[in-house]
C-alpha cells in the first residue's frame, strides 16, 4: 500500500527503491543461487558424460588414418556405395518398424484407454512386462522361436498351415518382428497417456451432435490423440535409428544398420575415426529429425490448442 | 436417417433459426431406475415435461441430476424404465440418433476446431451444403452474441464465451429438445446473472423443450417454468418456482430452497399448536406423522406496537445482528431454545435502531406466511 503512494514507483524504474527493496532483491538473488546449487551436480554429470565424450567423438572423426586432421572419414561415406546402402537400410528398418508399431500399437492403446482403469493398469503391466527382461534374452528368444527348426515353424508345419519351414530369421522379417516387439511399449505408453487424458465428454458431445461412433472417432478422438501418436512414433523411430542388438542377432548379417557398421569399423578394422564419423552423422541426423519434429509438434499444439 | 429423427434438420432450407420452434417435443420419463452397485443414482423416476417447457432439475451434488440428463441424452443406459420424446420411445435409441441438443458441464468444445468449426460440426454431420452451414453458423453465433468470433480458437475464449459457443453448437441444428448440465457453474456471479437472463430469453425465442440442471436454487427460481427438486435419485417435488418456495412438500425441499426456520409443531384436535400456543395458518396442514412450522426469515416481523389481528406472535431474546449489505439478519432465541432468524431490508438508520443482544423482543408471523409442512426429510 505504501509503495503505491510514492510517485516514483513505476515499472520502468530500473532499480526499485523503497521499503525493504534491497533486502528483497538480495533474497531473490539468493534463491536463484540456491536453485543453481541444487542443479549443479546434474549439470556436472551432463558435462562429464555427455558434452566431453561427444566433443571427443567429433574430434576423433576428423582424424585420418595417418593421425593428421582429415576429412577422409566423411569422404568415404559419400564415395562408397556400401555406406549409402547402410543408411538406406537403417531408415527403411526404422520407418517400417515405426509403421508396424503404429498399426499394432494404436488399436491396442485405444483398447487400453477405454478399459476401466483397474483392468487397464493390469493390461498395461503386461505390455511393460518385456521391459523387465533383458533385451538380449528377448532377442534370442525370438531366434529360438523363429529359426528353421524353431517352435513357430514346427507348429505351423504340424498344423498343416505351411509345408516347408519358412525363413523368418537372419533377414528383414526377423529383424522387424524383433524390433517391433521391443519398440511397441515406447509407442504405447505416450499414446495411452494422451488417450487417457481425452475427456469422455468430447466423444459424448460428438455423439450428441449426431456423429456415429465411427465418425466421432475420426473427427474427434483421432485428432486429439495425434500428439501422443507423434511423440511415440518419434521415440520409436529415433531409437530404431541407433539400434544394435536386435538387428545384429535377428538380421544375421544381412540387415546392416549404421550401428552395426560402427561396431565392425572398430572390431574388424580398428578404425576409430571411421566409427566416430558414422556416430557423428547418426547424431546429426537424429538431431535434425528432432528439430524438424519439434517444429511440427509446436505447430500442432497451436492448432490443437488448450491441451 | 436424420429425417426419421426429426424434420428440423438441414432438409428445410428456409427455416430461420430465430423463428420459434413450433415443433418442440414433450418428454415423458417413466419408472427410470439406474443403480451403480448399491447407489441408486435414479430411483424409479417418473416425470412429464411439457412441450416447450423450461424445466430445471435442482438438487445437491450427487443427487442424480447428471445421471438423469445422461439418460435423456442416451449416454447412460438405465436398468429399466421408459423414455418418450413425443410419441417416440427412445430409451434404446443410441445418442447420435436422438437429435437432442446438449451443453456439457465441461463445455466439451473440440479444441482442434475453431469456433465456427465447432458450431458447424452438427451441420456437417447432416450434410448441410457449405454455404448454408456458414450462414447458419453465423446466425447461431449472432444469437449468442458472438458474431464475428467464428475464426477464433477455443483456447482464446473466456469462460463466458465458451459457454455461449457451447449453446450455439447445441441449438444450431434446431433440436426440439435442449439439455443443459450446470452450464453456468464455472462462471463468476456477475456473468452468471447475465447469462441466466440471456439463456431464458433464448428459450423464449427458440421455444425448444429445455431441461436445465443446476444445484443453485436461486438460478432455478430465476429461470424455470417448473422445478423438479431431486435428492437421492428421487424427485422430491415438481412445482412452479413460487409453489416450491411457498408450499414445499417436505422438509428437504423447504431446507434446500431459501432459508427458513423450522419449529416442531403438533396437531391437537383441529388445531396446530407450537408449545401450547395455537397457530393461525392460512393453508391447511398436511396429513403427516410429524409436522413443522416453516418460517421464512424475510416474512417475520419485528413487532413494536400491537400486532395485526390473527398474527402469530413469538416471545424471544435478541441475539446478534448480522449485517449483509442489502439486508440484515437478526437471530432471536425463542423460550424453548430454538433460534428464529429474521431478515429485513437495510434502510437508512434501520440497523442502528435494531435491538441489541439480550433485549426481549416479539416476533410476528402472518397466517399466510405460517406454513405447516410435512416434517419428514423426504
Ligand atoms: N459412472 C458412475 N459410476 C459409479 N457411480 C456413479 C457414476 N455416475 C454417477 N454415480 C453416482 O450416482 C450418484 C448420482 O450422480 P450424479 O448424477 O452425477 O449426481 P449430480 O449430477 O446430481 O451431482 C452419485 O452418488 C454418484 O456417485
Ligand atoms: Mg452433475
XYZ file of C-alpha atoms and ligand atoms in Angstrom:
713
model
C 0.000 0.000 0.000
C 2.835 2.369 0.889
C 4.617 1.856 -2.387
C 1.517 2.776 -4.363
C 1.603 6.230 -2.833
C 5.188 7.020 -3.760
C 5.183 8.945 -7.015
C 8.479 7.449 -8.255
C 7.042 3.957 -8.284
C 6.873 2.821 -11.868
C 7.517 -0.398 -13.715
C 10.309 1.262 -15.693
C 12.341 2.143 -12.639
C 15.485 0.045 -13.160
C 16.320 -0.405 -9.512
C 13.263 -0.304 -7.289
C 13.821 1.515 -4.089
C 11.672 1.839 -1.055
C 10.859 -0.235 1.947
C 13.000 -3.388 2.130
C 13.801 -3.223 -1.583
C 17.483 -4.058 -1.156
C 16.747 -6.950 1.184
C 14.071 -8.387 -1.080
C 16.419 -8.143 -4.036
C 19.080 -9.997 -2.113
C 16.566 -12.716 -1.243
C 15.664 -13.151 -4.895
C 19.332 -13.468 -5.867
C 19.942 -15.957 -3.117
C 17.016 -18.032 -4.269
C 18.378 -18.202 -7.817
C 21.762 -19.201 -6.468
C 20.237 -21.955 -4.373
C 18.376 -23.271 -7.399
C 21.605 -23.318 -9.364
C 23.344 -25.024 -6.467
C 20.724 -27.749 -6.438
C 21.087 -28.468 -10.115
C 24.869 -28.251 -10.235
C 25.529 -31.994 -9.663
C 23.275 -32.827 -12.573
C 24.898 -30.165 -14.725
C 28.305 -31.543 -13.870
C 27.184 -35.048 -14.732
C 25.853 -33.911 -18.095
C 29.145 -32.170 -18.770
C 31.238 -35.209 -17.883
C 29.219 -37.958 -19.519
C 27.719 -36.097 -22.448
C 29.435 -32.932 -23.574
C 33.049 -34.124 -23.216
C 32.553 -37.544 -24.917
C 30.550 -36.066 -27.769
C 33.220 -33.420 -28.251
C 35.829 -36.164 -28.270
C 33.752 -38.074 -30.818
C 33.715 -35.050 -33.121
C 37.431 -34.621 -32.713
C 38.250 -38.257 -33.473
C 36.031 -38.281 -36.539
C 38.261 -35.652 -38.146
C 41.475 -37.635 -37.590
C 42.640 -39.634 -40.616
C 44.478 -42.962 -40.695
C 47.835 -41.152 -40.551
C 46.891 -39.344 -37.361
C 46.513 -35.963 -39.061
C 43.461 -33.782 -39.456
C 41.498 -35.043 -42.452
C 38.033 -35.335 -43.917
C 38.652 -38.844 -45.248
C 36.194 -40.455 -42.811
C 33.385 -38.357 -44.185
C 34.533 -38.605 -47.807
C 34.457 -42.374 -47.536
C 30.791 -42.252 -46.563
C 29.941 -40.315 -49.691
C 32.106 -42.192 -52.160
C 31.483 -45.766 -51.099
C 28.210 -47.287 -52.268
C 28.035 -49.662 -49.299
C 27.638 -46.756 -46.892
C 24.722 -45.312 -48.801
C 23.099 -48.753 -48.667
C 23.614 -48.893 -44.917
C 21.913 -45.569 -44.399
C 19.050 -46.561 -46.651
C 18.627 -49.831 -44.750
C 18.711 -48.012 -41.428
C 15.953 -45.645 -42.464
C 13.996 -48.448 -44.073
C 14.067 -50.614 -40.952
C 13.283 -47.649 -38.711
C 10.362 -46.486 -40.828
C 8.913 -49.968 -41.209
C 9.261 -50.674 -37.503
C 7.601 -47.367 -36.648
C 4.798 -48.012 -39.116
C 4.170 -51.534 -37.804
C 4.294 -50.265 -34.229
C 1.617 -47.693 -35.095
C -0.550 -50.302 -36.798
C -0.357 -52.629 -33.809
C 0.057 -50.071 -31.031
C -2.683 -47.588 -31.854
C -5.600 -50.029 -31.627
C -4.030 -51.605 -28.545
C -3.584 -48.252 -26.795
C -7.112 -47.280 -27.775
C -8.456 -50.511 -26.326
C -6.497 -49.977 -23.097
C -7.667 -46.388 -22.788
C -11.296 -47.466 -22.947
C -10.984 -50.129 -20.236
C -11.938 -49.374 -16.644
C -8.773 -48.067 -15.038
C -8.056 -51.071 -12.795
C -8.210 -53.505 -15.685
C -6.278 -51.064 -17.836
C -3.355 -50.894 -15.390
C -3.267 -54.695 -15.262
C -3.093 -54.873 -19.038
C -0.522 -52.105 -19.105
C 1.698 -54.176 -16.856
C 1.618 -56.994 -19.376
C 2.625 -54.505 -22.041
C 5.505 -53.365 -19.851
C 6.489 -56.852 -18.708
C 9.038 -57.276 -21.523
C 10.894 -54.274 -20.084
C 11.800 -56.355 -17.086
C 13.650 -58.985 -19.054
C 16.927 -58.321 -20.785
C 16.918 -57.141 -24.345
C 19.355 -59.898 -25.268
C 17.163 -62.595 -23.753
C 14.120 -61.374 -25.638
C 16.026 -61.179 -28.883
C 17.456 -64.690 -28.545
C 14.006 -65.923 -27.585
C 12.791 -64.743 -30.975
C 15.725 -66.541 -32.581
C 14.656 -69.761 -30.892
C 11.028 -69.270 -31.859
C 11.540 -68.224 -35.454
C 14.514 -70.282 -36.654
C 14.253 -73.001 -39.273
C 13.592 -75.785 -36.754
C 12.033 -73.392 -34.252
C 8.726 -73.526 -32.445
C 6.761 -71.440 -34.918
C 7.865 -73.459 -37.945
C 7.314 -76.769 -36.103
C 3.769 -75.820 -35.131
C 2.952 -74.300 -38.489
C 4.014 -77.453 -40.284
C 2.418 -79.892 -37.849
C -0.850 -77.949 -38.051
C -0.572 -78.089 -41.827
C -0.501 -74.316 -42.253
C 2.599 -74.480 -44.437
C 4.728 -77.324 -45.885
C 8.333 -76.214 -45.853
C 10.000 -74.320 -42.989
C 9.679 -70.591 -43.631
C 12.746 -68.411 -43.258
C 11.817 -65.966 -40.556
C 15.182 -65.007 -39.078
C 18.500 -63.801 -40.412
C 16.605 -61.497 -42.724
C 14.445 -58.387 -42.764
C 11.349 -60.236 -41.478
C 13.067 -61.429 -38.320
C 14.626 -58.043 -37.714
C 11.264 -56.330 -37.987
C 9.464 -58.858 -35.767
C 12.072 -58.420 -33.059
C 12.284 -54.651 -33.368
C 8.522 -54.158 -33.293
C 8.286 -56.304 -30.180
C 10.997 -54.314 -28.425
C 9.721 -50.908 -29.537
C 5.994 -51.324 -29.002
C 5.927 -50.116 -25.358
C 7.701 -46.902 -26.353
C 4.796 -46.132 -28.639
C 2.013 -47.376 -26.424
C 2.981 -45.513 -23.258
C 2.797 -41.919 -24.542
C -0.144 -42.799 -26.741
C -2.045 -44.369 -23.870
C -1.491 -41.411 -21.593
C -2.646 -38.984 -24.283
C -5.733 -41.052 -24.996
C -6.477 -41.377 -21.307
C -6.465 -37.602 -20.981
C -9.087 -37.128 -23.696
C -12.201 -36.179 -21.785
C -15.090 -38.563 -22.405
C -17.308 -35.529 -22.816
C -15.736 -34.861 -26.221
C -16.932 -38.178 -27.590
C -20.294 -37.768 -25.901
C -20.620 -34.299 -27.372
C -19.817 -35.610 -30.841
C -22.432 -38.338 -30.492
C -24.927 -35.849 -29.154
C -24.377 -33.636 -32.179
C -25.149 -36.577 -34.423
C -21.837 -38.330 -35.080
C -21.923 -42.111 -35.393
C -19.250 -43.814 -33.267
C -17.019 -44.184 -36.339
C -17.307 -40.531 -37.306
C -16.858 -39.380 -33.721
C -13.635 -41.388 -33.627
C -12.199 -39.940 -36.832
C -13.448 -36.379 -36.301
C -12.679 -36.030 -32.636
C -10.765 -38.812 -30.917
C -8.101 -39.394 -33.527
C -7.137 -35.730 -33.980
C -6.937 -35.308 -30.222
C -4.708 -38.385 -29.905
C -2.191 -37.269 -32.533
C 0.176 -35.518 -30.098
C 0.681 -38.840 -28.301
C 0.942 -40.732 -31.568
C 3.501 -38.255 -32.805
C 5.582 -38.365 -29.638
C 5.511 -42.182 -29.505
C 6.348 -42.619 -33.177
C 9.210 -40.172 -32.931
C 10.589 -42.001 -29.926
C 10.396 -45.355 -31.712
C 11.899 -44.006 -34.912
C 14.836 -42.392 -33.177
C 15.526 -45.416 -31.006
C 15.436 -47.589 -34.142
C 17.990 -45.413 -35.926
C 20.707 -46.307 -33.457
C 19.536 -49.811 -32.549
C 22.103 -52.577 -32.497
C 21.385 -55.819 -30.632
C 18.170 -56.985 -32.288
C 19.099 -56.317 -35.930
C 22.521 -57.802 -35.279
C 21.138 -61.051 -33.892
C 17.960 -61.464 -35.934
C 19.283 -59.884 -39.134
C 22.063 -62.444 -39.299
C 24.395 -60.052 -41.077
C 22.008 -59.498 -43.955
C 20.432 -56.397 -42.482
C 23.236 -53.963 -41.807
C 22.364 -50.797 -39.949
C 24.580 -47.851 -39.063
C 25.179 -49.082 -35.544
C 26.446 -52.418 -36.853
C 28.822 -50.716 -39.263
C 30.188 -48.706 -36.360
C 30.874 -51.914 -34.479
C 32.596 -53.582 -37.403
C 34.686 -50.470 -38.062
C 36.050 -50.797 -34.582
C 36.200 -54.549 -34.090
C 37.265 -55.556 -37.599
C 39.203 -52.575 -38.876
C 40.137 -50.846 -35.619
C 39.323 -47.592 -37.357
C 38.092 -45.274 -34.636
C 37.948 -42.329 -36.978
C 35.545 -44.049 -39.369
C 33.367 -45.269 -36.491
C 33.267 -41.813 -34.926
C 32.304 -40.187 -38.204
C 29.376 -42.592 -38.534
C 28.388 -41.826 -34.980
C 28.515 -38.107 -35.686
C 26.376 -38.459 -38.803
C 23.842 -40.551 -36.926
C 23.770 -37.999 -34.127
C 23.332 -35.085 -36.510
C 20.569 -36.896 -38.399
C 18.745 -37.664 -35.173
C 19.047 -34.081 -34.006
C 17.791 -32.822 -37.352
C 14.767 -35.092 -37.170
C 14.065 -34.000 -33.608
C 14.388 -30.384 -34.621
C 12.005 -30.745 -37.535
C 9.605 -32.743 -35.391
C 9.681 -30.198 -32.603
C 8.604 -27.539 -35.076
C 5.765 -29.797 -36.112
C 4.822 -30.512 -32.525
C 4.694 -26.848 -31.698
C 2.562 -26.139 -34.739
C 0.345 -28.981 -33.732
C -0.026 -27.568 -30.242
C -1.074 -24.217 -31.646
C -3.608 -25.843 -33.905
C -4.780 -28.239 -31.192
C -4.936 -25.568 -28.543
C -5.588 -25.746 -24.868
C -4.296 -29.190 -24.071
C -31.873 -41.479 -41.083
C -31.974 -37.875 -39.930
C -35.434 -37.475 -41.316
C -36.579 -40.199 -39.028
C -35.007 -38.395 -36.132
C -36.869 -35.196 -36.855
C -37.730 -32.910 -39.730
C -35.992 -29.935 -38.132
C -32.730 -30.639 -39.950
C -30.866 -29.419 -42.987
C -33.571 -30.514 -45.420
C -35.657 -27.439 -44.882
C -33.504 -24.633 -46.078
C -35.955 -21.822 -45.482
C -36.141 -22.334 -41.737
C -34.545 -19.470 -39.936
C -33.011 -20.055 -36.567
C -34.749 -17.184 -34.874
C -38.271 -18.383 -35.575
C -39.902 -20.057 -32.640
C -39.594 -23.806 -32.862
C -43.204 -24.827 -33.057
C -42.311 -28.493 -33.011
C -40.888 -28.677 -29.521
C -41.450 -32.130 -28.121
C -42.827 -33.203 -24.780
C -40.685 -35.617 -22.798
C -42.115 -38.451 -20.805
C -39.918 -40.257 -18.302
C -41.446 -43.203 -16.534
C -40.052 -45.523 -13.881
C -36.450 -44.941 -14.852
C -34.037 -46.603 -12.451
C -30.267 -46.665 -12.550
C -28.081 -48.239 -9.900
C -24.320 -48.149 -9.519
C -23.579 -51.005 -7.160
C -25.527 -50.126 -4.038
C -26.077 -46.499 -5.073
C -29.441 -45.623 -6.530
C -28.426 -42.844 -8.879
C -32.010 -42.806 -10.162
C -34.748 -44.425 -8.134
C -37.930 -45.029 -10.109
C -38.105 -41.551 -11.607
C -41.247 -40.529 -13.462
C -41.575 -37.082 -14.963
C -43.731 -35.425 -17.598
C -42.129 -32.437 -19.281
C -44.405 -30.343 -21.406
C -43.650 -29.269 -24.933
C -41.657 -26.033 -24.921
C -41.298 -26.007 -21.150
C -38.217 -24.810 -19.295
C -37.802 -27.417 -16.590
C -34.984 -27.369 -14.084
C -33.569 -30.319 -12.193
C -32.409 -28.917 -8.884
C -30.639 -30.894 -6.218
C -27.468 -31.203 -4.178
C -24.316 -32.673 -5.646
C -24.631 -36.430 -6.137
C -28.408 -36.407 -6.199
C -28.650 -37.887 -9.691
C -29.241 -34.801 -11.855
C -26.470 -35.548 -14.320
C -27.451 -39.196 -14.458
C -30.994 -38.260 -15.430
C -29.729 -35.871 -18.082
C -27.389 -38.578 -19.390
C -30.322 -40.941 -19.651
C -32.213 -38.300 -21.641
C -29.217 -37.797 -23.940
C -28.578 -41.534 -24.241
C -25.120 -41.774 -22.665
C -26.260 -43.729 -19.650
C -28.246 -46.903 -20.078
C -30.768 -47.214 -17.249
C -31.619 -50.547 -15.636
C -35.223 -50.218 -16.669
C -37.843 -47.626 -17.460
C -39.254 -45.833 -20.448
C -38.398 -42.565 -22.135
C -40.505 -40.916 -24.810
C -39.833 -37.849 -26.928
C -43.315 -37.047 -28.183
C -44.770 -40.418 -29.143
C -41.419 -41.973 -29.921
C -39.935 -44.443 -27.429
C -36.221 -43.626 -27.351
C -34.876 -45.485 -24.339
C -32.893 -47.818 -26.620
C -32.027 -45.230 -29.275
C -28.279 -44.536 -29.437
C -27.297 -40.943 -28.587
C -26.356 -39.898 -32.128
C -29.859 -40.680 -33.369
C -31.747 -38.830 -30.630
C -31.434 -35.360 -32.110
C -31.326 -33.502 -28.815
C -29.038 -30.569 -28.197
C -26.892 -30.635 -25.091
C -24.373 -28.450 -23.336
C -21.897 -30.172 -21.078
C -20.665 -29.056 -17.703
C -17.145 -29.040 -19.163
C -18.486 -27.356 -22.344
C -16.758 -30.132 -24.360
C -15.827 -27.758 -27.168
C -13.474 -29.530 -29.561
C -10.074 -27.908 -29.037
C -8.860 -28.819 -32.511
C -11.659 -26.939 -34.253
C -12.282 -23.204 -34.464
C -15.436 -21.679 -33.029
C -17.109 -21.901 -36.432
C -15.806 -25.463 -36.817
C -17.419 -26.422 -33.537
C -20.730 -24.779 -34.246
C -20.827 -26.079 -37.814
C -19.966 -29.654 -36.838
C -23.545 -30.902 -36.300
C -24.487 -29.378 -39.662
C -21.556 -31.018 -41.445
C -22.680 -34.335 -39.988
C -26.093 -33.724 -41.516
C -24.575 -32.973 -44.932
C -25.899 -29.433 -45.000
C -24.445 -27.537 -48.009
C -21.360 -25.450 -47.241
C -22.925 -22.081 -47.945
C -25.848 -22.827 -45.705
C -23.562 -24.027 -42.927
C -21.708 -20.711 -42.997
C -24.981 -18.857 -42.873
C -26.466 -20.848 -40.030
C -23.231 -20.807 -38.007
C -23.129 -17.041 -38.340
C -26.785 -16.894 -37.311
C -26.259 -19.078 -34.261
C -23.216 -17.080 -33.171
C -25.237 -13.920 -33.631
C -27.957 -15.401 -31.437
C -25.498 -15.923 -28.576
C -23.944 -12.507 -29.229
C -20.672 -13.838 -30.553
C -20.995 -12.531 -34.106
C -17.574 -12.376 -35.774
C -15.936 -14.853 -33.399
C -16.053 -17.734 -35.882
C -12.340 -17.877 -36.637
C -11.235 -17.783 -33.011
C -9.609 -20.798 -31.423
C -11.372 -22.258 -28.417
C -8.467 -21.506 -26.082
C -8.701 -17.837 -26.998
C -12.137 -17.575 -25.441
C -13.129 -16.645 -21.914
C -15.359 -18.917 -19.853
C -18.483 -16.957 -20.663
C -17.687 -17.002 -24.367
C -17.074 -20.752 -24.317
C -20.406 -21.182 -22.640
C -22.054 -19.234 -25.453
C -20.284 -21.263 -28.123
C -21.495 -24.437 -26.438
C -25.037 -23.095 -26.541
C -24.685 -22.037 -30.180
C -23.438 -25.517 -31.090
C -26.335 -27.117 -29.258
C -29.020 -25.030 -30.966
C -27.621 -24.637 -34.484
C -29.171 -27.866 -35.738
C -32.520 -26.836 -34.294
C -33.093 -29.734 -31.955
C -36.515 -29.823 -30.415
C -35.107 -30.700 -27.029
C -32.243 -28.916 -25.310
C -30.398 -30.321 -22.298
C -28.056 -28.227 -20.185
C -25.884 -29.584 -17.394
C -24.900 -26.844 -14.940
C -23.992 -24.548 -17.820
C -23.169 -21.558 -15.657
C -21.466 -23.149 -12.663
C -17.967 -22.221 -13.836
C -18.749 -18.549 -14.339
C -18.401 -15.731 -11.853
C -21.522 -14.304 -10.296
C -21.968 -11.213 -12.471
C -21.642 -13.147 -15.688
C -23.841 -15.902 -14.324
C -26.668 -13.491 -13.574
C -26.383 -12.032 -17.041
C -26.271 -15.433 -18.752
C -29.330 -16.588 -16.800
C -31.362 -13.827 -18.372
C -29.849 -14.490 -21.779
C -30.498 -18.218 -21.722
C -34.022 -17.618 -20.591
C -34.753 -15.159 -23.394
C -33.084 -17.518 -25.856
C -35.528 -20.168 -24.724
C -38.384 -17.757 -25.225
C -37.146 -17.087 -28.732
C -36.454 -20.656 -29.836
C -39.073 -22.415 -27.771
C -37.471 -25.843 -27.529
C -38.283 -28.076 -24.586
C -35.423 -27.406 -22.198
C -34.154 -29.482 -19.309
C -31.738 -27.489 -17.230
C -29.591 -28.846 -14.415
C -28.314 -26.768 -11.554
C -27.537 -27.002 -7.857
C -28.090 -23.280 -7.431
C -31.590 -22.681 -6.083
C -31.635 -19.010 -6.998
C -30.729 -19.838 -10.579
C -33.521 -22.408 -10.682
C -36.053 -19.955 -9.261
C -34.983 -17.256 -11.715
C -35.124 -19.280 -14.901
C -37.618 -22.099 -14.698
C -41.200 -22.689 -15.653
C -41.141 -25.630 -13.284
C -38.519 -27.091 -10.989
C -38.011 -30.725 -10.097
C -36.185 -30.977 -6.796
C -34.068 -34.132 -6.811
C -32.494 -35.941 -3.876
C -31.065 -39.454 -3.621
C -32.186 -40.191 -7.165
C -35.811 -39.355 -6.454
C -37.957 -36.391 -7.352
C -38.969 -34.732 -4.108
C -41.285 -32.183 -5.625
C -42.184 -30.907 -9.067
C -43.733 -27.457 -8.991
C -43.520 -23.889 -10.196
C -40.840 -21.767 -8.527
C -43.442 -19.935 -6.496
C -45.231 -23.052 -5.252
C -41.911 -24.624 -4.430
C -40.909 -21.684 -2.279
C -44.271 -21.091 -0.679
C -45.544 -24.638 -0.343
C -42.627 -27.019 -0.096
C -43.711 -30.642 0.040
C -41.340 -31.636 2.816
C -38.512 -30.504 4.978
C -35.832 -31.338 2.418
C -37.355 -29.059 -0.194
C -38.015 -26.287 2.308
C -34.452 -26.517 3.561
C -32.889 -26.684 0.123
C -34.757 -23.712 -1.282
C -34.337 -20.471 0.544
C -33.541 -20.018 4.228
C -36.022 -20.994 6.839
C -36.558 -21.594 10.498
C -38.290 -24.882 11.367
C -40.258 -25.236 14.568
C -41.697 -28.580 15.644
C -45.486 -28.341 15.905
C -48.197 -30.853 16.744
C -51.775 -31.399 15.792
C -54.211 -31.026 18.683
C -57.726 -31.680 17.507
C -58.417 -29.208 14.726
C -55.552 -27.004 15.751
C -51.853 -26.879 15.122
C -50.006 -25.875 18.237
C -46.451 -24.786 18.987
C -45.591 -25.190 22.656
C -49.281 -24.976 23.681
C -49.683 -21.890 21.501
C -52.369 -22.410 18.806
C -51.232 -21.174 15.406
C -53.250 -19.340 12.781
C -52.362 -20.672 9.377
C -53.958 -19.906 6.026
C -53.264 -23.124 4.143
C -54.380 -26.479 5.572
C -51.733 -28.593 7.272
C -50.695 -31.814 5.517
C -51.528 -35.237 6.928
C -48.207 -36.475 8.210
C -46.828 -38.169 11.325
C -44.614 -35.189 12.102
C -45.234 -31.555 11.301
C -43.071 -28.465 11.162
C -43.760 -24.790 11.027
C -41.674 -23.249 8.268
C -40.929 -19.560 8.756
C -39.018 -17.706 6.028
C -36.760 -15.046 7.612
C -37.945 -12.247 5.318
C -41.593 -12.891 6.265
C -41.076 -12.480 10.008
C -41.915 -9.115 11.523
C -40.196 -7.422 14.415
C -43.195 -6.231 16.425
C -43.183 -2.944 18.280
C -46.826 -1.953 18.763
C -49.870 -4.191 18.901
C -49.809 -6.896 16.244
C -52.336 -7.237 13.469
C -55.291 -9.461 14.183
C -54.675 -13.208 13.871
C -50.908 -12.698 13.576
C -48.930 -15.359 15.400
C -46.513 -13.854 17.888
C -43.415 -15.313 19.478
C -41.582 -14.013 22.536
C -37.833 -14.089 22.055
C -34.476 -12.785 23.201
C -32.434 -10.939 20.606
C -29.029 -12.291 19.689
C -26.511 -10.802 17.279
C -27.382 -8.797 14.180
C -25.530 -9.830 11.035
C -25.055 -7.016 8.588
C -25.148 -8.215 4.958
C -25.191 -5.010 2.952
C -28.592 -5.016 1.338
C -30.215 -6.746 4.283
C -29.593 -7.690 7.875
C -30.188 -10.919 9.700
C -31.355 -10.829 13.285
C -31.194 -14.076 15.230
C -33.539 -14.461 18.136
C -33.866 -17.249 20.652
C -37.347 -18.487 21.483
C -38.017 -19.618 25.039
C -37.781 -23.286 24.023
C -34.231 -22.610 22.821
C -34.952 -22.635 19.071
C -33.322 -19.906 17.006
C -35.533 -17.922 14.688
C -33.911 -15.714 12.053
C -35.439 -12.532 10.777
C -34.288 -10.799 7.634
C -35.011 -7.161 6.974
C -34.060 -4.678 4.294
C -31.376 -2.242 5.301
C -32.516 1.339 5.009
C -31.000 4.491 6.435
C -30.970 4.056 10.168
C -32.686 0.658 10.448
C -29.631 -1.218 11.605
C -28.868 1.322 14.311
C -32.405 1.044 15.602
C -32.347 -2.736 15.947
C -32.494 -4.404 19.348
C -29.166 -5.246 20.873
C -28.110 -8.580 22.277
C -30.179 -9.698 25.253
C -33.181 -7.458 24.568
C -36.612 -9.041 24.934
C -38.446 -8.804 21.607
C -41.619 -10.032 19.956
C -41.708 -11.602 16.518
C -44.822 -11.774 14.353
C -45.812 -14.113 11.546
C -48.904 -13.551 9.407
C -51.219 -16.565 8.896
C -50.425 -16.625 5.134
C -46.744 -16.973 5.992
C -47.342 -19.607 8.639
C -46.694 -22.679 6.516
C -47.132 -26.107 8.065
C -45.135 -28.758 6.223
C -44.514 -32.474 6.346
C -41.650 -32.825 8.807
C -40.093 -35.863 7.162
C -36.875 -35.435 5.209
C -38.429 -36.917 2.090
N -20.282 -43.824 -13.656
C -20.610 -43.938 -12.365
N -20.146 -44.960 -11.619
C -20.489 -45.072 -10.326
N -21.287 -44.240 -9.657
C -21.789 -43.195 -10.341
C -21.469 -42.985 -11.722
N -22.112 -41.876 -12.139
C -22.797 -41.405 -11.064
N -22.604 -42.193 -9.989
C -23.201 -41.996 -8.674
O -24.549 -41.708 -8.848
C -24.957 -40.669 -7.987
C -25.548 -39.537 -8.776
O -24.540 -38.907 -9.516
P -24.799 -37.664 -10.469
O -25.962 -37.970 -11.344
O -23.524 -37.330 -11.144
O -25.196 -36.521 -9.438
P -25.318 -34.940 -9.644
O -25.174 -34.634 -11.102
O -26.654 -34.614 -9.110
O -24.246 -34.316 -8.834
C -23.746 -40.270 -7.180
O -23.815 -40.916 -5.933
C -22.596 -40.787 -7.980
O -21.549 -41.156 -7.134
Mg -23.645 -33.302 -12.073
